[in-house]
């Protein structure tokens, strides 16, 4: 798959540092092949036979954990799932000791979700094994951005020259940060939009990224509009006057979507609070690619594991 790629092969997927455009494109191309595998009556290939993948989730997750576990199993890896609540971490064991135990059991790769930014980097250091970051604090969630990019590319055939508007709680969103890092590398422009309290100005320095508090301005000319959940569990202060006031201005609904390009699609990384950040008519309507994102998540994660382990 990567024979003609000249850049050094990254050992981990922690964020997109060190991932060249050509390598990212190869990874997305390979997800097409994985989707073909998933369309077969027997959805299994032997690529990771004999390898053990540990999904270590120190924070809750539905789709990310399930799709990683299925992705690994569909490529014949053994999977061990580690959930923080049910582990010795609740007895005070450190992350380092936990990882050393798992590594002693001959785990070959880790998929890590953690509430602390940088946790996946630590697991990479402690284990010496390939690590995929499945979300660290508000910092990065690279496989979500890859499946978002893949879904947009599937729709339009390319990302080059497209505009993706991301509307909502940008401040607390690792999904927004990873998309702002990834999409411009692949030739798309990103517009981040939310109330001023939820829109960190620091992101404006990223190449290919602009910020606005005006949702209509954000979606004008956009080919894809992604709504983000208000991550109230990460909010330590009064960022919002009220949910109703937020929804009145920033909800991704039909009226807002009409300002976007005529063929624009609607995205949401999930979990979704219907009728707050997105209206049900958009979420369930013809522009929605939210189910497609979930489907593509599995193929993209297969491609990531393949890329790091084979
Ligand atoms: C997101 C996350 O956990 O970062 N969900 C996901 O992985 N699909 C977004 C969120 O929690 O709102």
Coordinates of C-alpha atoms and ligand atoms in Angstrom, one line a residue:
X1 CA 0.0 0.0 0.0
X2 CA 2.7 2.5 0.9
X3 CA 5.5 1.3 -1.4
X4 CA 5.7 4.6 -3.4
X5 CA 5.5 6.9 -0.3
X6 CA 8.7 8.6 0.4
X7 CA 8.1 10.3 3.8
X8 CA 9.1 8.3 7.0
X9 CA 6.4 6.0 8.2
X10 CA 5.0 7.2 11.5
X11 CA 4.9 4.6 14.3
X12 CA 1.8 6.0 16.0
X13 CA -1.3 8.0 15.2
X14 CA -1.4 10.5 18.1
X15 CA -2.2 13.5 16.0
X16 CA -1.2 14.4 12.4
X17 CA 2.3 15.6 13.2
X18 CA 4.6 13.6 10.9
X19 CA 1.8 12.4 8.7
X20 CA 2.4 13.6 5.1
X21 CA -0.4 14.4 2.7
X22 CA 0.5 11.4 0.5
X23 CA 0.5 9.0 3.5
X24 CA -2.9 10.3 4.7
X25 CA -4.3 10.0 1.2
X26 CA -3.0 6.4 1.0
X27 CA -4.7 5.7 4.3
X28 CA -8.0 7.0 3.0
X29 CA -7.6 5.1 -0.2
X30 CA -7.0 1.9 1.8
X31 CA -10.2 2.6 3.7
X32 CA -12.0 2.1 0.3
X33 CA -10.6 -1.4 0.2
X34 CA -11.6 -2.0 3.8
X35 CA -15.2 -0.9 3.0
X36 CA -15.2 -3.5 0.2
X37 CA -14.2 -6.1 2.8
X38 CA -17.1 -5.0 5.0
X39 CA -19.5 -5.4 2.1
X40 CA -18.6 -9.1 1.6
X41 CA -20.7 -11.8 3.1
X42 CA -17.6 -12.9 5.2
X43 CA -16.2 -9.8 6.7
X44 CA -12.9 -11.0 7.8
X45 CA -9.3 -10.9 6.5
X46 CA -6.2 -12.4 8.0
X47 CA -4.0 -9.3 8.0
X48 CA -3.5 -9.0 11.8
X49 CA -3.6 -12.7 12.7
X50 CA -1.5 -13.5 15.7
X51 CA -1.4 -9.8 16.9
X52 CA -3.1 -8.5 20.0
X53 CA -4.7 -5.1 20.2
X54 CA -5.6 -3.5 23.5
X55 CA -8.4 -0.9 23.6
X56 CA -7.7 1.1 26.7
X57 CA -10.6 3.4 27.4
X58 CA -10.2 5.7 30.4
X59 CA -13.2 7.7 29.3
X60 CA -16.7 6.6 28.1
X61 CA -17.3 5.8 24.4
X62 CA -19.7 3.9 22.3
X63 CA -18.9 4.2 18.6
X64 CA -15.2 4.8 18.9
X65 CA -14.5 1.8 21.1
X66 CA -16.9 -0.6 19.3
X67 CA -15.7 0.4 15.9
X68 CA -12.0 -0.1 16.9
X69 CA -12.7 -3.5 18.4
X70 CA -14.6 -4.6 15.4
X71 CA -12.0 -3.2 13.1
X72 CA -9.3 -5.2 14.9
X73 CA -11.4 -8.4 14.9
X74 CA -12.3 -8.1 11.3
X75 CA -8.6 -8.2 10.5
X76 CA -8.2 -11.3 12.7
X77 CA -6.4 -9.6 15.6
X78 CA -7.1 -10.7 19.2
X79 CA -8.6 -7.9 21.2
X80 CA -8.4 -7.2 24.9
X81 CA -10.6 -4.4 26.2
X82 CA -9.6 -2.4 29.2
X83 CA -12.1 -0.1 30.9
X84 CA -10.8 2.2 33.6
X85 CA -13.7 1.8 35.9
X86 CA -13.3 -2.0 36.1
X87 CA -9.5 -1.9 36.5
X88 CA -6.9 -1.5 39.2
X89 CA -6.7 2.2 38.2
X90 CA -9.6 2.6 40.6
X91 CA -7.3 1.2 43.3
X92 CA -4.7 3.9 42.6
X93 CA -2.5 2.1 40.1
X94 CA -0.6 4.5 37.9
X95 CA -1.0 4.7 34.1
X96 CA 2.6 3.6 33.8
X97 CA 2.2 0.5 35.9
X98 CA -1.1 -0.4 34.1
X99 CA 0.6 -0.1 30.7
X100 CA 3.6 -2.2 31.9
X101 CA 1.2 -5.0 33.0
X102 CA -0.6 -5.0 29.7
X103 CA 2.7 -5.0 27.8
X104 CA 3.9 -7.9 29.8
X105 CA 0.9 -9.8 28.5
X106 CA 2.3 -9.2 25.0
X107 CA -0.1 -6.6 23.7
X108 CA 1.2 -5.5 20.2
X109 CA -0.7 -2.2 19.9
X110 CA -2.9 0.2 22.0
X111 CA -5.9 2.2 21.2
X112 CA -6.2 4.8 24.0
X113 CA -8.9 7.2 25.1
X114 CA -8.2 9.4 28.1
X115 CA -9.5 12.6 29.7
X116 CA -6.0 14.0 29.9
X117 CA -4.3 15.6 26.9
X118 CA -1.1 13.8 26.1
X119 CA -2.1 10.5 27.7
X120 CA -1.7 8.5 24.4
X121 CA 1.8 9.9 24.1
X122 CA 2.6 8.5 27.5
X123 CA 1.2 5.1 26.6
X124 CA 3.4 5.2 23.5
X125 CA 6.5 6.0 25.7
X126 CA 5.7 3.4 28.4
X127 CA 4.7 0.6 26.1
X128 CA 7.1 1.0 23.2
X129 CA 4.3 -0.2 21.0
X130 CA 2.3 1.5 18.3
X131 CA -0.5 3.6 19.8
X132 CA -3.6 5.1 18.2
X133 CA -5.1 8.1 20.0
X134 CA -8.8 7.6 20.3
X135 CA -9.3 11.0 22.0
X136 CA -7.1 12.7 24.6
X137 CA -8.9 15.4 26.6
X138 CA -9.8 18.3 24.3
X139 CA -6.5 17.9 22.3
X140 CA -6.9 15.4 19.4
X141 CA -9.1 12.7 18.0
X142 CA -7.4 11.8 14.8
X143 CA -9.4 8.8 13.7
X144 CA -12.7 10.8 14.0
X145 CA -11.1 13.5 11.7
X146 CA -10.0 10.8 9.2
X147 CA -13.5 9.3 9.0
X148 CA -14.9 12.8 8.6
X149 CA -12.5 13.6 5.8
X150 CA -13.2 10.2 4.2
X151 CA -17.0 10.8 4.3
X152 CA -16.6 14.2 2.7
X153 CA -14.2 12.8 0.1
X154 CA -16.6 10.0 -0.6
X155 CA -19.3 12.6 -1.4
X156 CA -17.4 15.0 -3.6
X157 CA -14.6 12.8 -4.9
X158 CA -11.9 15.1 -3.5
X159 CA -11.2 17.4 -0.6
X160 CA -9.2 19.9 -2.7
X161 CA -10.9 23.2 -2.8
X162 CA -13.8 22.3 -0.5
X163 CA -14.9 24.2 2.6
X164 CA -16.0 22.5 5.8
X165 CA -17.8 24.5 8.5
X166 CA -17.7 23.2 12.0
X167 CA -20.3 24.8 14.3
X168 CA -20.6 24.5 18.0
X169 CA -18.5 24.0 21.1
X170 CA -15.1 24.3 19.4
X171 CA -13.3 25.1 22.7
X172 CA -13.9 21.6 24.2
X173 CA -13.8 19.7 21.0
X174 CA -10.8 17.4 20.1
X175 CA -12.8 16.6 16.9
X176 CA -12.7 20.2 15.8
X177 CA -9.0 20.4 16.6
X178 CA -8.1 17.3 14.7
X179 CA -10.2 18.3 11.7
X180 CA -8.6 21.7 11.7
X181 CA -5.2 20.0 11.6
X182 CA -6.1 17.4 9.0
X183 CA -8.5 18.9 6.4
X184 CA -6.1 21.8 5.3
X185 CA -3.4 19.2 4.8
X186 CA -5.7 17.5 2.3
X187 CA -6.6 20.8 0.5
X188 CA -9.8 21.8 2.2
X189 CA -10.6 25.0 4.1
X190 CA -12.0 24.9 7.6
X191 CA -14.3 27.5 9.2
X192 CA -14.7 27.1 12.9
X193 CA -17.8 28.8 14.4
X194 CA -19.4 29.2 17.8
X195 CA -20.2 31.7 20.5
X196 CA -17.1 33.8 21.4
X197 CA -16.8 32.0 24.8
X198 CA -16.5 28.6 22.9
X199 CA -14.2 29.7 20.1
X200 CA -10.5 29.7 21.2
X201 CA -8.7 32.4 19.2
X202 CA -5.5 30.4 19.3
X203 CA -6.8 28.2 16.5
X204 CA -6.9 31.1 14.1
X205 CA -3.1 30.7 13.4
X206 CA -3.6 27.2 11.9
X207 CA -3.1 27.3 8.1
X208 CA -6.3 27.0 6.1
X209 CA -8.5 27.7 9.2
X210 CA -10.7 30.8 9.9
X211 CA -12.9 31.6 12.9
X212 CA -16.2 33.4 13.1
X213 CA -19.0 33.8 15.6
X214 CA -21.5 34.2 12.8
X215 CA -23.1 30.9 11.8
X216 CA -24.5 32.2 8.5
X217 CA -21.1 33.5 7.5
X218 CA -19.5 30.2 8.5
X219 CA -21.7 28.0 6.3
X220 CA -21.9 30.3 3.3
X221 CA -20.1 28.4 0.5
X222 CA -19.6 25.4 2.7
X223 CA -19.7 21.9 1.2
X224 CA -20.1 20.2 4.5
X225 CA -21.4 21.5 7.8
X226 CA -20.5 19.7 11.0
X227 CA -22.4 20.3 14.2
X228 CA -20.6 19.8 17.5
X229 CA -22.1 18.8 20.9
X230 CA -21.9 21.2 23.8
X231 CA -19.5 19.3 26.0
X232 CA -21.0 20.3 29.3
X233 CA -19.0 17.7 31.2
X234 CA -15.8 19.6 30.3
X235 CA -17.3 23.1 31.0
X236 CA -15.9 24.5 34.2
X237 CA -17.5 28.0 33.9
X238 CA -20.6 29.7 32.6
X239 CA -19.8 29.6 28.9
X240 CA -23.5 29.8 27.8
X241 CA -26.4 31.9 29.0
X242 CA -28.9 29.1 28.2
X243 CA -29.2 26.1 25.9
X244 CA -32.2 27.8 24.2
X245 CA -30.3 30.9 23.5
X246 CA -27.4 28.8 22.1
X247 CA -29.8 26.8 19.9
X248 CA -31.6 29.9 18.6
X249 CA -28.4 31.1 17.0
X250 CA -26.1 28.1 16.4
X251 CA -28.3 25.1 15.8
X252 CA -27.6 23.5 12.4
X253 CA -31.1 23.4 11.0
X254 CA -32.7 23.6 7.6
X255 CA -32.7 27.4 7.6
X256 CA -28.9 27.5 8.3
X257 CA -28.2 24.7 5.8
X258 CA -30.0 26.7 3.0
X259 CA -27.1 29.2 3.3
X260 CA -24.6 26.5 2.4
X261 CA -23.7 25.1 -1.1
X262 CA -26.7 23.5 -2.7
X263 CA -25.2 20.0 -2.5
X264 CA -23.9 20.5 1.1
X265 CA -23.9 17.6 3.5
X266 CA -24.5 17.6 7.3
X267 CA -22.2 15.8 9.7
X268 CA -22.0 15.1 13.4
X269 CA -19.4 13.1 15.2
X270 CA -21.9 11.9 17.9
X271 CA -23.1 11.6 20.5
X272 CA -25.8 14.0 19.3
X273 CA -28.2 16.1 21.4
X274 CA -31.0 16.5 18.9
X275 CA -32.7 19.9 18.8
X276 CA -29.8 21.5 20.6
X277 CA -26.8 21.6 18.2
X278 CA -28.7 20.0 15.3
X279 CA -32.3 19.8 14.4
X280 CA -33.9 16.4 13.8
X281 CA -35.0 17.4 10.3
X282 CA -31.3 17.9 9.3
X283 CA -30.0 14.9 11.2
X284 CA -32.6 12.6 9.6
X285 CA -32.9 14.5 6.3
X286 CA -31.4 13.9 2.8
X287 CA -28.3 16.0 3.5
X288 CA -27.3 14.0 6.5
X289 CA -24.3 11.7 6.3
X290 CA -24.2 11.0 10.0
X291 CA -25.0 7.3 9.6
X292 CA -22.4 7.1 6.8
X293 CA -19.8 8.6 9.2
X294 CA -20.5 5.8 11.6
X295 CA -20.2 3.2 8.9
X296 CA -17.0 4.7 7.6
X297 CA -15.5 4.8 11.1
X298 CA -15.0 1.0 11.0
X299 CA -13.3 1.0 7.6
X300 CA -11.1 4.0 8.4
X301 CA -10.0 2.4 11.7
X302 CA -9.2 -0.9 9.9
X303 CA -7.0 1.1 7.6
X304 CA -5.3 2.9 10.5
X305 CA -4.5 -0.4 12.3
X306 CA -3.3 -2.0 9.0
X307 CA -1.1 1.0 8.3
X308 CA 0.6 0.9 11.8
X309 CA 0.8 -2.9 12.2
X310 CA 1.4 -4.5 8.8
Ligands
LIG1 C1 -16.6 12.8 20.4 C2 -15.5 12.7 21.4 O1 -15.6 11.8 22.3 O2 -14.5 13.4 21.3 N1 -17.3 11.7 20.1 C3 -16.7 10.7 19.3 O3 -15.7 10.1 19.5 N2 -17.4 10.4 18.2 C4 -17.4 14.1 20.5 C5 -18.2 14.3 21.8 O4 -18.0 13.6 22.8 O5 -19.1 15.1 21.7

